[in-house]
Coordinates of N, CA and C in Angstrom, one line a residue:
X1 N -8.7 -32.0 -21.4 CA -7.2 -32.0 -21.3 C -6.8 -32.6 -20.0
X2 N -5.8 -33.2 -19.9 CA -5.2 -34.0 -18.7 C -4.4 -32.9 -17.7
X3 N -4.2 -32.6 -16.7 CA -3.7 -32.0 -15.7 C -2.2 -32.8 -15.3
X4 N -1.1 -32.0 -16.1 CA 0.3 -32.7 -15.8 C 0.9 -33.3 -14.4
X5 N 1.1 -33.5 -13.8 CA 2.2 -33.9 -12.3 C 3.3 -34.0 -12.7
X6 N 3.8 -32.7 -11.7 CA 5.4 -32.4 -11.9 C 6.2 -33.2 -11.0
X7 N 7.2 -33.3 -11.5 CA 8.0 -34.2 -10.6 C 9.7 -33.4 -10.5
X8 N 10.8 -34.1 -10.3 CA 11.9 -33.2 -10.0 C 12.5 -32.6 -10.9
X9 N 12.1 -33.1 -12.2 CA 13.0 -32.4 -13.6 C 12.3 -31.2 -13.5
X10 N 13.0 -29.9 -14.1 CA 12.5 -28.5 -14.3 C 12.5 -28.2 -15.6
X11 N 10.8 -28.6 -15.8 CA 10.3 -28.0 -16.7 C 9.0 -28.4 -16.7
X12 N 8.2 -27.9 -17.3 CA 6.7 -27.8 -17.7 C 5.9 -28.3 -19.3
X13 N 4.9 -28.7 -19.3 CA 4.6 -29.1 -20.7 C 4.0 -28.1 -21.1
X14 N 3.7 -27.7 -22.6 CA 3.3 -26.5 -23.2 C 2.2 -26.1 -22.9
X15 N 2.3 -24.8 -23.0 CA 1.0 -24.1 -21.8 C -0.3 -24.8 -23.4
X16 N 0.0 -24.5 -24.1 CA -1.1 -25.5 -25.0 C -2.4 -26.1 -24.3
X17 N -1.3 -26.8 -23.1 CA -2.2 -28.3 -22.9 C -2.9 -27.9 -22.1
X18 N -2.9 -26.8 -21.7 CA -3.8 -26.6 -20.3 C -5.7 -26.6 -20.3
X19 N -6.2 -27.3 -19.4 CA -7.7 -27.3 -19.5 C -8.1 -26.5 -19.7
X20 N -9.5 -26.2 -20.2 CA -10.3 -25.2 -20.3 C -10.4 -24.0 -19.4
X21 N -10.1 -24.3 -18.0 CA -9.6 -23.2 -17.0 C -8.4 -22.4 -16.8
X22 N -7.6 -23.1 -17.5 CA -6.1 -22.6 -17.8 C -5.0 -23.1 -16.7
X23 N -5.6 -24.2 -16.1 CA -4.9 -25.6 -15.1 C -4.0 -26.2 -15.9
X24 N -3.0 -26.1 -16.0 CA -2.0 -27.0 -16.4 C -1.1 -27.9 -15.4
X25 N -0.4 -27.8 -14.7 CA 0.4 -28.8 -13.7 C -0.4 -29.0 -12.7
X26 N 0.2 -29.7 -11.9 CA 0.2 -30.2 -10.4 C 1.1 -30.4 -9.7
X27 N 1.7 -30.1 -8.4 CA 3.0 -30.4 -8.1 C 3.9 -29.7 -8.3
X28 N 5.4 -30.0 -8.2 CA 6.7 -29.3 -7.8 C 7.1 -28.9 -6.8
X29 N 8.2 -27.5 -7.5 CA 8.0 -26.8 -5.9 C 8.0 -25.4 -6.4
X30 N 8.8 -24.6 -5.4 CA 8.5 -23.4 -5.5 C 10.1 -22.5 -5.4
X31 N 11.1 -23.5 -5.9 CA 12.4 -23.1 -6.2 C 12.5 -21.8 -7.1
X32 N 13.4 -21.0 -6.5 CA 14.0 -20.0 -7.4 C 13.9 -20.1 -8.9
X33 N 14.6 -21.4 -9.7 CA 14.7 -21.6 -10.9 C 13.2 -22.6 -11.4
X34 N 12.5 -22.9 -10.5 CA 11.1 -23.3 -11.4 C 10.3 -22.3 -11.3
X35 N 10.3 -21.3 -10.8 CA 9.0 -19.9 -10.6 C 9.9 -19.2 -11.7
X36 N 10.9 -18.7 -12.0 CA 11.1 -18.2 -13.1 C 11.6 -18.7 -14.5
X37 N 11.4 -20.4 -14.9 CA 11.1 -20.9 -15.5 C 9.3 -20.6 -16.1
X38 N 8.9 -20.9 -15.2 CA 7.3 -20.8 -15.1 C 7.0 -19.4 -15.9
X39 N 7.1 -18.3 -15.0 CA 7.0 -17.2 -15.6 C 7.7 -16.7 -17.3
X40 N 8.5 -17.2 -17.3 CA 9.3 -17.1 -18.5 C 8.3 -18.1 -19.4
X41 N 7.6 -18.8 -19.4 CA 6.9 -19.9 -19.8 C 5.4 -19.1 -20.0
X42 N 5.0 -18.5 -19.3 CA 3.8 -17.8 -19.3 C 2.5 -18.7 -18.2
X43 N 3.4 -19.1 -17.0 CA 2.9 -19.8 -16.2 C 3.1 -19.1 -15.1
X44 N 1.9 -19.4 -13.6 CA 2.1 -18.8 -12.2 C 1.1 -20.1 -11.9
X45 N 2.0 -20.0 -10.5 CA 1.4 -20.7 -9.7 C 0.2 -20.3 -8.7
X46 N -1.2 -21.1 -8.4 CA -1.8 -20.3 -8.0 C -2.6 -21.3 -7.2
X47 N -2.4 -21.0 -5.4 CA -3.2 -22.8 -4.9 C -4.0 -21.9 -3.5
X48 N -4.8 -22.4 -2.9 CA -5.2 -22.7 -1.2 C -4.1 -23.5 -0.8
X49 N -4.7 -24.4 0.0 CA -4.1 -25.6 0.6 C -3.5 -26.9 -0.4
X50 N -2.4 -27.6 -0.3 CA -2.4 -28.9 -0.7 C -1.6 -28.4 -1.8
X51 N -1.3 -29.2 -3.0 CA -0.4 -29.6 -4.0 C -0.4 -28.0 -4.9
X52 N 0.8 -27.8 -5.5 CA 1.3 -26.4 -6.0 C 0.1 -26.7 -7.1
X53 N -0.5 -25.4 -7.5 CA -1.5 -25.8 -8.9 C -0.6 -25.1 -9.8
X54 N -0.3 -24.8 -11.0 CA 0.1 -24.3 -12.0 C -0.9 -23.8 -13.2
X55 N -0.8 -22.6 -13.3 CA -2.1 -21.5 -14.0 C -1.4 -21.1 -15.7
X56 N -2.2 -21.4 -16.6 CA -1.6 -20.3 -17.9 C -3.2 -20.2 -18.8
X57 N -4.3 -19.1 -18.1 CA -5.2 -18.8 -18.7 C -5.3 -18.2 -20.4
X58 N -6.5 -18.8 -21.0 CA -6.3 -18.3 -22.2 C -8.2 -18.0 -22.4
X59 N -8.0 -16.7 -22.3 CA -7.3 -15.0 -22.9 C -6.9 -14.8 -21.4
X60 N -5.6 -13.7 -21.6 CA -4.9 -13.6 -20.4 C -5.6 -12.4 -20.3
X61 N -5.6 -11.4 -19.4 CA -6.0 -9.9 -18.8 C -4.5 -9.5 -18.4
X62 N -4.3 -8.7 -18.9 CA -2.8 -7.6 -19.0 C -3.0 -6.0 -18.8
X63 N -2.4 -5.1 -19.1 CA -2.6 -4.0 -18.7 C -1.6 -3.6 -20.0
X64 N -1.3 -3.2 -21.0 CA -0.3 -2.0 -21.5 C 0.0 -0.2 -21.0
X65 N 0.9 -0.3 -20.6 CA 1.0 0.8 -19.5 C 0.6 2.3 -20.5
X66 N 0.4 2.4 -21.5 CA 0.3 3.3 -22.4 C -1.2 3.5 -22.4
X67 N -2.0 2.4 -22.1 CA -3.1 1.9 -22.4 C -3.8 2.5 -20.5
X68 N -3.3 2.7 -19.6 CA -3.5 2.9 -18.2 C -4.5 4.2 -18.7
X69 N -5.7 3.7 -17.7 CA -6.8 5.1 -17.7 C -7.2 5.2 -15.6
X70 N -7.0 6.1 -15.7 CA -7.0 7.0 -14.7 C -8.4 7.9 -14.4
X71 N -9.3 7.3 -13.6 CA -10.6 8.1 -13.2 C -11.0 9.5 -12.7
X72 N -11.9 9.5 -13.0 CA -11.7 11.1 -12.3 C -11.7 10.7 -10.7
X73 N -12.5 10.0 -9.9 CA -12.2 9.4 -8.5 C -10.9 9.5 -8.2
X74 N -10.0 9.0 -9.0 CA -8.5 9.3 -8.5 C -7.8 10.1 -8.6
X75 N -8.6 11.2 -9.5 CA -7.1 12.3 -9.7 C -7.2 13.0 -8.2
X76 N -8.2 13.4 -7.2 CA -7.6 13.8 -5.9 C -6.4 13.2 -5.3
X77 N -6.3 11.7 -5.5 CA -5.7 11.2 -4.9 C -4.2 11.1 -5.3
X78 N -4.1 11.4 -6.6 CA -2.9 12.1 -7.4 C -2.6 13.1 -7.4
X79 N -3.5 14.0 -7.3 CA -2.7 15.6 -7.6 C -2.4 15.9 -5.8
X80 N -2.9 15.8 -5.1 CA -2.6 16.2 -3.4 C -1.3 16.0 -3.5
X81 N -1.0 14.7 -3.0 CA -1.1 13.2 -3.2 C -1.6 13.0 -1.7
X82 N -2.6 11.9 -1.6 CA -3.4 12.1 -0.7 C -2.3 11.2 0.2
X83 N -1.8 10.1 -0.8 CA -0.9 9.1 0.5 C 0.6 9.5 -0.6
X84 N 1.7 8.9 -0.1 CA 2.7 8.6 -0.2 C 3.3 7.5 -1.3
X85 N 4.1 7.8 -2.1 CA 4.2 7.0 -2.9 C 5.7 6.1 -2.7
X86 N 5.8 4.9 -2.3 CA 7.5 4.1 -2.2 C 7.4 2.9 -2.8
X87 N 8.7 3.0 -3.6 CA 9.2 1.9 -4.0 C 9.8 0.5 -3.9
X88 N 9.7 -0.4 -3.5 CA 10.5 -1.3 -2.8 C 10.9 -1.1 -1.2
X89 N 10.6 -0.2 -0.3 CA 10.6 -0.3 0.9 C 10.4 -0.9 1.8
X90 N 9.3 -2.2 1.4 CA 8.5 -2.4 2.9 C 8.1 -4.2 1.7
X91 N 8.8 -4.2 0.9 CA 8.3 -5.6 0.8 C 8.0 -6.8 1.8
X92 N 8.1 -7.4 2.6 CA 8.0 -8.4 3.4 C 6.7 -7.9 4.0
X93 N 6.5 -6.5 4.1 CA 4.8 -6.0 5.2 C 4.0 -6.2 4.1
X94 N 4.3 -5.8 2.6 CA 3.2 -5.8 1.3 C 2.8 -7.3 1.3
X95 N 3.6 -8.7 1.0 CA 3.7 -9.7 0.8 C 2.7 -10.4 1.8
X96 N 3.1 -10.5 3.4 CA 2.3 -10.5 4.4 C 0.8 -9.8 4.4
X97 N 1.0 -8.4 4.2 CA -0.4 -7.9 4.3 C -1.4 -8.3 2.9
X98 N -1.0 -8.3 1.9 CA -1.6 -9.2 0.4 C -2.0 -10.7 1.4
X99 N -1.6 -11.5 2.3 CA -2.2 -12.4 2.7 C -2.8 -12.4 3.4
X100 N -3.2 -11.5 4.4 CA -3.8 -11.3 5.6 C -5.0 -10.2 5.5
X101 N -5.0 -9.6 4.4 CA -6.3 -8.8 4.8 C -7.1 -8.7 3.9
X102 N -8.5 -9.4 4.3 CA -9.6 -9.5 3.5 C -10.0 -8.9 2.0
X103 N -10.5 -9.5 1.2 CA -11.2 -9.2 0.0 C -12.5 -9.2 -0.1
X104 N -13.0 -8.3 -0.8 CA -14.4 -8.2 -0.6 C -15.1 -9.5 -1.7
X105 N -14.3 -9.9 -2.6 CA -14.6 -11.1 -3.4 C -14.0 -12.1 -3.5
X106 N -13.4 -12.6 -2.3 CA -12.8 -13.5 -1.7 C -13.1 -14.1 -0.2
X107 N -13.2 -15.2 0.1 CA -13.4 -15.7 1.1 C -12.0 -16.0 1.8
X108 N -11.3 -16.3 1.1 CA -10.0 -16.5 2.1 C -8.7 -15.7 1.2
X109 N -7.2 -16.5 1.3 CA -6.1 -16.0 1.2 C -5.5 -17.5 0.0
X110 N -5.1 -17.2 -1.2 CA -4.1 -18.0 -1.7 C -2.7 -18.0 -1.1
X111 N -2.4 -17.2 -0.7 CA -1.1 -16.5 -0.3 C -0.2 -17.4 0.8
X112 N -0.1 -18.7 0.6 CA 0.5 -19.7 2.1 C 2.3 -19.5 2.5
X113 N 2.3 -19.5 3.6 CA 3.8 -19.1 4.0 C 4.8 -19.4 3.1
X114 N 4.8 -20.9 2.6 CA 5.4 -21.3 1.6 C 5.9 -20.4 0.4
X115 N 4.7 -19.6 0.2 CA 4.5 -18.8 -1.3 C 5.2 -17.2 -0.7
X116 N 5.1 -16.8 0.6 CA 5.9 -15.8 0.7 C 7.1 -16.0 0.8
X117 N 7.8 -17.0 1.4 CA 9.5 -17.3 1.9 C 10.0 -17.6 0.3
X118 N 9.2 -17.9 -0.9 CA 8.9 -18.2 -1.9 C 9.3 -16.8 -2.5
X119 N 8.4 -16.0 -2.6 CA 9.0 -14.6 -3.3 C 9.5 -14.0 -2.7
X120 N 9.6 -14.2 -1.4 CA 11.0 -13.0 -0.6 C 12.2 -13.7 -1.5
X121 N 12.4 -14.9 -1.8 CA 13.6 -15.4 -2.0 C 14.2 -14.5 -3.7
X122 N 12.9 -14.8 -4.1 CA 13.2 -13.7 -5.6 C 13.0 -11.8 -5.6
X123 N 12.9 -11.8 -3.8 CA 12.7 -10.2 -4.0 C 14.5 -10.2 -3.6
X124 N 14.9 -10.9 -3.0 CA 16.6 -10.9 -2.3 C 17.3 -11.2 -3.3
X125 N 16.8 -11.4 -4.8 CA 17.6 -11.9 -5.8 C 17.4 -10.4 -6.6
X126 N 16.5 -9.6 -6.7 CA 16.5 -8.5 -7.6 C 15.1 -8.7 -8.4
X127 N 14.1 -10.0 -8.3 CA 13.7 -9.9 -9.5 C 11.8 -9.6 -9.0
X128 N 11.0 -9.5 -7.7 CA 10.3 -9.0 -7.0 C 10.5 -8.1 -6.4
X129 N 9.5 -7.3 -6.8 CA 9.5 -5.8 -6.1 C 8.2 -5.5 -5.4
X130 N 8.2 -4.6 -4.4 CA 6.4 -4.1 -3.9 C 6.3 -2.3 -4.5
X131 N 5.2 -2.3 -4.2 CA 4.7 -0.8 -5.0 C 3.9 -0.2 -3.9
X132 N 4.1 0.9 -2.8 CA 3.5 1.0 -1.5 C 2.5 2.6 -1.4
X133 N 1.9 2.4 -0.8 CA 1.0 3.8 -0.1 C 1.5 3.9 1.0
X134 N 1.9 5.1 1.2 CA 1.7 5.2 3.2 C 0.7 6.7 3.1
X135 N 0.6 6.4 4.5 CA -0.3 7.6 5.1 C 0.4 7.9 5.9
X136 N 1.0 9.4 6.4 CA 1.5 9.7 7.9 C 2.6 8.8 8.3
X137 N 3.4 7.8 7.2 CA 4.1 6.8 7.7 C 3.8 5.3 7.8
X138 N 2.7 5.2 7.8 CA 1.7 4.1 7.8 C 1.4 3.2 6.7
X139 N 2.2 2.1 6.0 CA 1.7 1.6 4.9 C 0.1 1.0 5.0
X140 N -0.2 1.6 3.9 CA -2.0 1.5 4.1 C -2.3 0.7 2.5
X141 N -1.3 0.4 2.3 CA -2.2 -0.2 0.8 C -0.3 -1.0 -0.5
X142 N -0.9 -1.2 -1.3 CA 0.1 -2.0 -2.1 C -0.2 -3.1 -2.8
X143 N 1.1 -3.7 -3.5 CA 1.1 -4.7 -4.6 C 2.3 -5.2 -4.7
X144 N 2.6 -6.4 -4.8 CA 3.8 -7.2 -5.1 C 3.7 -7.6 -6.7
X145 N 5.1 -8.2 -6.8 CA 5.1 -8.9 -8.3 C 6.4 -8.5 -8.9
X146 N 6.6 -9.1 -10.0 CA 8.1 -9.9 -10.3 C 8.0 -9.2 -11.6
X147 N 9.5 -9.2 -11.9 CA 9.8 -8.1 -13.4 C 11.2 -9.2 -14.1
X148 N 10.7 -9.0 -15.0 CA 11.5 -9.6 -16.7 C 11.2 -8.7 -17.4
X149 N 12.9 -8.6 -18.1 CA 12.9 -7.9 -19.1 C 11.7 -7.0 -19.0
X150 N 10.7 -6.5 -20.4 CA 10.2 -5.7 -20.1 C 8.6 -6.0 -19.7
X151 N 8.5 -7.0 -18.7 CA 7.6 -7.5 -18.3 C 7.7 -6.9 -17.2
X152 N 6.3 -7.3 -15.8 CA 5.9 -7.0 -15.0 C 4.6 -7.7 -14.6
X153 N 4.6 -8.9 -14.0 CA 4.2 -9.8 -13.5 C 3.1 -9.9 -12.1
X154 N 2.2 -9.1 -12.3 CA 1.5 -8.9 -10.7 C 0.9 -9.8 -10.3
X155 N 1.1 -9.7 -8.6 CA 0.6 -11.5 -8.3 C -0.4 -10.9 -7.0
X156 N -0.5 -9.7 -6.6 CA -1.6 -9.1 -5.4 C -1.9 -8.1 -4.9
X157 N -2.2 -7.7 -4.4 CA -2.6 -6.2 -4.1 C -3.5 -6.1 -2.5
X158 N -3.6 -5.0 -2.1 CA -4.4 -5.1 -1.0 C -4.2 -3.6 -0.2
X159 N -5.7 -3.1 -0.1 CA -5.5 -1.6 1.0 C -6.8 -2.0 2.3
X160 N -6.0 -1.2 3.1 CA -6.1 -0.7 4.5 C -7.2 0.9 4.3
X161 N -6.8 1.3 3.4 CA -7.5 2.8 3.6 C -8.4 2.9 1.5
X162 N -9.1 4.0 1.4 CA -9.9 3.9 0.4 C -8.5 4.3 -0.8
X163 N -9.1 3.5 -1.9 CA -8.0 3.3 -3.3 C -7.0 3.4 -2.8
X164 N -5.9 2.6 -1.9 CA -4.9 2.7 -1.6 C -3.8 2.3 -2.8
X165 N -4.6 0.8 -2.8 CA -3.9 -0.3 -3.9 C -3.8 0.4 -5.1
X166 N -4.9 1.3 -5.6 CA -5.7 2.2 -6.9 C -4.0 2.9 -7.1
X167 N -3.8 3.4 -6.1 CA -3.1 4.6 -6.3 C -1.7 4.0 -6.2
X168 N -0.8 2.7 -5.5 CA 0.1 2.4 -5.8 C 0.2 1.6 -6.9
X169 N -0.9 1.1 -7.2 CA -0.7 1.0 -8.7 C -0.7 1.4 -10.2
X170 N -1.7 3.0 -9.8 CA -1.1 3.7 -10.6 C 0.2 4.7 -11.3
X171 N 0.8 4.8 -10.0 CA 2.2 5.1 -9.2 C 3.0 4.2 -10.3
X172 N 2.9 3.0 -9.6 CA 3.8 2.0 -10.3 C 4.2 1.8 -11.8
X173 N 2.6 1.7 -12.6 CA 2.7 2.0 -13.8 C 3.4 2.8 -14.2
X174 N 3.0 3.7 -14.1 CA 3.7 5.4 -14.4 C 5.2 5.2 -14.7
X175 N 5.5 5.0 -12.9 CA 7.1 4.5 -13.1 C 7.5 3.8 -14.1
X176 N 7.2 2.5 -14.3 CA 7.6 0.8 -15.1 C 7.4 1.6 -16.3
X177 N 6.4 2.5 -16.8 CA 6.5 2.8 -18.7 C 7.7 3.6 -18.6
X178 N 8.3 4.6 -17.6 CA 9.6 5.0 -18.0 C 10.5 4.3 -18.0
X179 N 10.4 3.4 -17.4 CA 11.9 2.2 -17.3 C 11.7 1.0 -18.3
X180 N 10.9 1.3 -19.5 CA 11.2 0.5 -20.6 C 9.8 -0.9 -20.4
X181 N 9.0 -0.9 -19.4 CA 8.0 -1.4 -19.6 C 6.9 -2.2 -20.2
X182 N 6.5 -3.4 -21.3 CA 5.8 -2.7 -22.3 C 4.4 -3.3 -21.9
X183 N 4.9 -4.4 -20.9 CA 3.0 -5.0 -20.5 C 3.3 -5.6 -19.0
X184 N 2.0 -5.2 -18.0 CA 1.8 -6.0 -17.4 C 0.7 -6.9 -17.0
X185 N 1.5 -8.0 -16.3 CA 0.6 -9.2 -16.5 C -0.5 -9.0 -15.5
X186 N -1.5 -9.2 -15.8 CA -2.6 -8.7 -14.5 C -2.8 -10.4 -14.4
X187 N -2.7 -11.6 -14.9 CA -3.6 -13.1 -15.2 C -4.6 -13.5 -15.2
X188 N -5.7 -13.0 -14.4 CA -7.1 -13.2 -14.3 C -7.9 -12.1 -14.0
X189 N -9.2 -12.0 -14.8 CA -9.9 -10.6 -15.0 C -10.0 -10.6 -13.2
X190 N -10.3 -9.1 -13.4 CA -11.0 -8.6 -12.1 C -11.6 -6.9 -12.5
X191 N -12.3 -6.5 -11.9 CA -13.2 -5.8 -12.5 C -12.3 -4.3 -11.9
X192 N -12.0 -4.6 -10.5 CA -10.8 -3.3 -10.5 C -9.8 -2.8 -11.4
X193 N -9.2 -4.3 -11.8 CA -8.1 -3.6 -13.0 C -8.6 -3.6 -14.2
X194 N -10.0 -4.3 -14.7 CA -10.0 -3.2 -15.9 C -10.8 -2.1 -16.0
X195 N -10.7 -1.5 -14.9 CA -11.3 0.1 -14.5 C -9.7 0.6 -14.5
X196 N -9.0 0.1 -15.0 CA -7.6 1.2 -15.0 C -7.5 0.8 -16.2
X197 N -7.7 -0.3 -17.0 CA -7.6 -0.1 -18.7 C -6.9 -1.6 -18.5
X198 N -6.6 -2.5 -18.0 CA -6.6 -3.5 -18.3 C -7.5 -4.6 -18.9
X199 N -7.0 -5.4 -19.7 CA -7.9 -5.9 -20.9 C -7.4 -7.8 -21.2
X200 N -8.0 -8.7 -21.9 CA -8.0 -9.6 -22.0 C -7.1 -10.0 -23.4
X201 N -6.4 -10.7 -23.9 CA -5.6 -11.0 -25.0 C -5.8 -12.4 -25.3
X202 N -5.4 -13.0 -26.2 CA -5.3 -14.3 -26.6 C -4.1 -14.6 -26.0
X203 N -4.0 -15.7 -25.2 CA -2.8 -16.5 -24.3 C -1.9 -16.6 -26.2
X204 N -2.2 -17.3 -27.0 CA -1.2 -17.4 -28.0 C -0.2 -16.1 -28.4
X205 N -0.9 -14.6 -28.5 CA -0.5 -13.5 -28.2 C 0.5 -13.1 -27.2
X206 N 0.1 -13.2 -26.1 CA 0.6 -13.3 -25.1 C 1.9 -14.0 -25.1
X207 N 1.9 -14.9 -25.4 CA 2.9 -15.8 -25.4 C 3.9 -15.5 -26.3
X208 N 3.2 -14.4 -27.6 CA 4.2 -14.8 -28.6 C 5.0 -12.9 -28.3
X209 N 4.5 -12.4 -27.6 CA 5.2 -11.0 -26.6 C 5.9 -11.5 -25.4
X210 N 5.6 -12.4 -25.1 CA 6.7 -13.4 -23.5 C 8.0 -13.7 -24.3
X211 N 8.1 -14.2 -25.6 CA 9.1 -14.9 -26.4 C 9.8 -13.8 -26.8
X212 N 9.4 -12.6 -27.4 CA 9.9 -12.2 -28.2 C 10.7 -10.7 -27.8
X213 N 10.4 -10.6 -26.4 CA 10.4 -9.7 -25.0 C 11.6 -9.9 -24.4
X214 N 11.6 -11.3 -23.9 CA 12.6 -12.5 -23.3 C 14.0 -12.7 -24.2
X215 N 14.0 -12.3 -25.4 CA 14.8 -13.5 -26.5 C 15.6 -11.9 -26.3
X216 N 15.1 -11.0 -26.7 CA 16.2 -9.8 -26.8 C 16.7 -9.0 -26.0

């Protein structure tokens, strides 16, 4: 399959077309109304250096919050509560620290200045939120990502202290199924989150819960 180049019109060709990696575009930008185009589309952007890449993997990895399993390793960190649990507090440090501190299965950072001034602009609009740990005051861990309807779009995570990330995003879950919730988007396996019950779907599935989520 061909790899699209976006140009100034806003919109995208059908995630269909995307190669066997789930590469669909090239290019654009990173405006308010083409990231939630995109997302509304069943698309994220996802680059290093150089030209915006445009992602719509097929089978996607999601999470159904009903579906969240909880380890025995974490119930200490639940029932104490070992750290602190906040909501939307400290977005700009989560966003920043998601780019700045190491992965054990990653060599560097997708995360370019661009891509934060980028989702601060949709956290100042209502539709990005972070999910935080503190310790003693101390944010030690967290996750950013963007909400539609009854979606919930995660785009990073990252801790400072042991299962920080584990635990504000168990937190979060928890929250999001009471507030009408029904899936979130994890996009590409990782072996952390499907040790909390996150699982792979058919992108056509996917797509046809983005449509029908979105429409009502």
């Amino acid at each position: 399959m061909p790899v699209f180049l976006l140009e100034e019109a806003l919109l995208f060709p059908p995630v269909e077309l995307a190669n066997e990696d789930g590469l669909l575009a090239v290019g654009g930008d990173l405006s308010v109304e083409r990231l939630l185009l995109a997302y509304r589309s069943g698309i994220f952007p996802w680059y290093d250096e150089g030209p915006i890449l445009w992602w719509s993997p097929d089978p996607r990895f999601v999470l159904f919050p009903a579906e969240l399993r909880i380890q025995k390793s974490m119930r200490p960190y639940l029932n104490q509560p070992k750290y602190d649990y906040r909501y939307n507090t400290a977005f700009r440090r989560v966003i920043e620290s998601c780019g700045k501190v190491p992965r054990r299965d990653q060599p560097g950072t997708w995360i370019q200045p661009e891509l934060i001034e980028a989702y601060t602009r949709l956290h100042e609009l209502g539709f990005v939120i972070s999910a935080e740990a503190w310790e003693q005051g101390e944010l030690v861990g967290g996750l950013y990502g963007l909400r539609l309807g009854p979606f919930f779009f995660g785009e990073s995570m990252f801790s400072l202290k042991p299962n920080a990330s584990k635990f504000a995003f168990i937190k979060l879950v928890q929250q999001l199924a009471t507030e009408g919730i029904e899936l979130i988007d994890c996009q590409v396996y990782t072996e952390h989150l499907e040790s909390l019950g996150a699982r792979m779907i058919p992108r056509a599935e996917f797509i046809q819960l983005l449509n029908r989520g979105l429409s009502s």
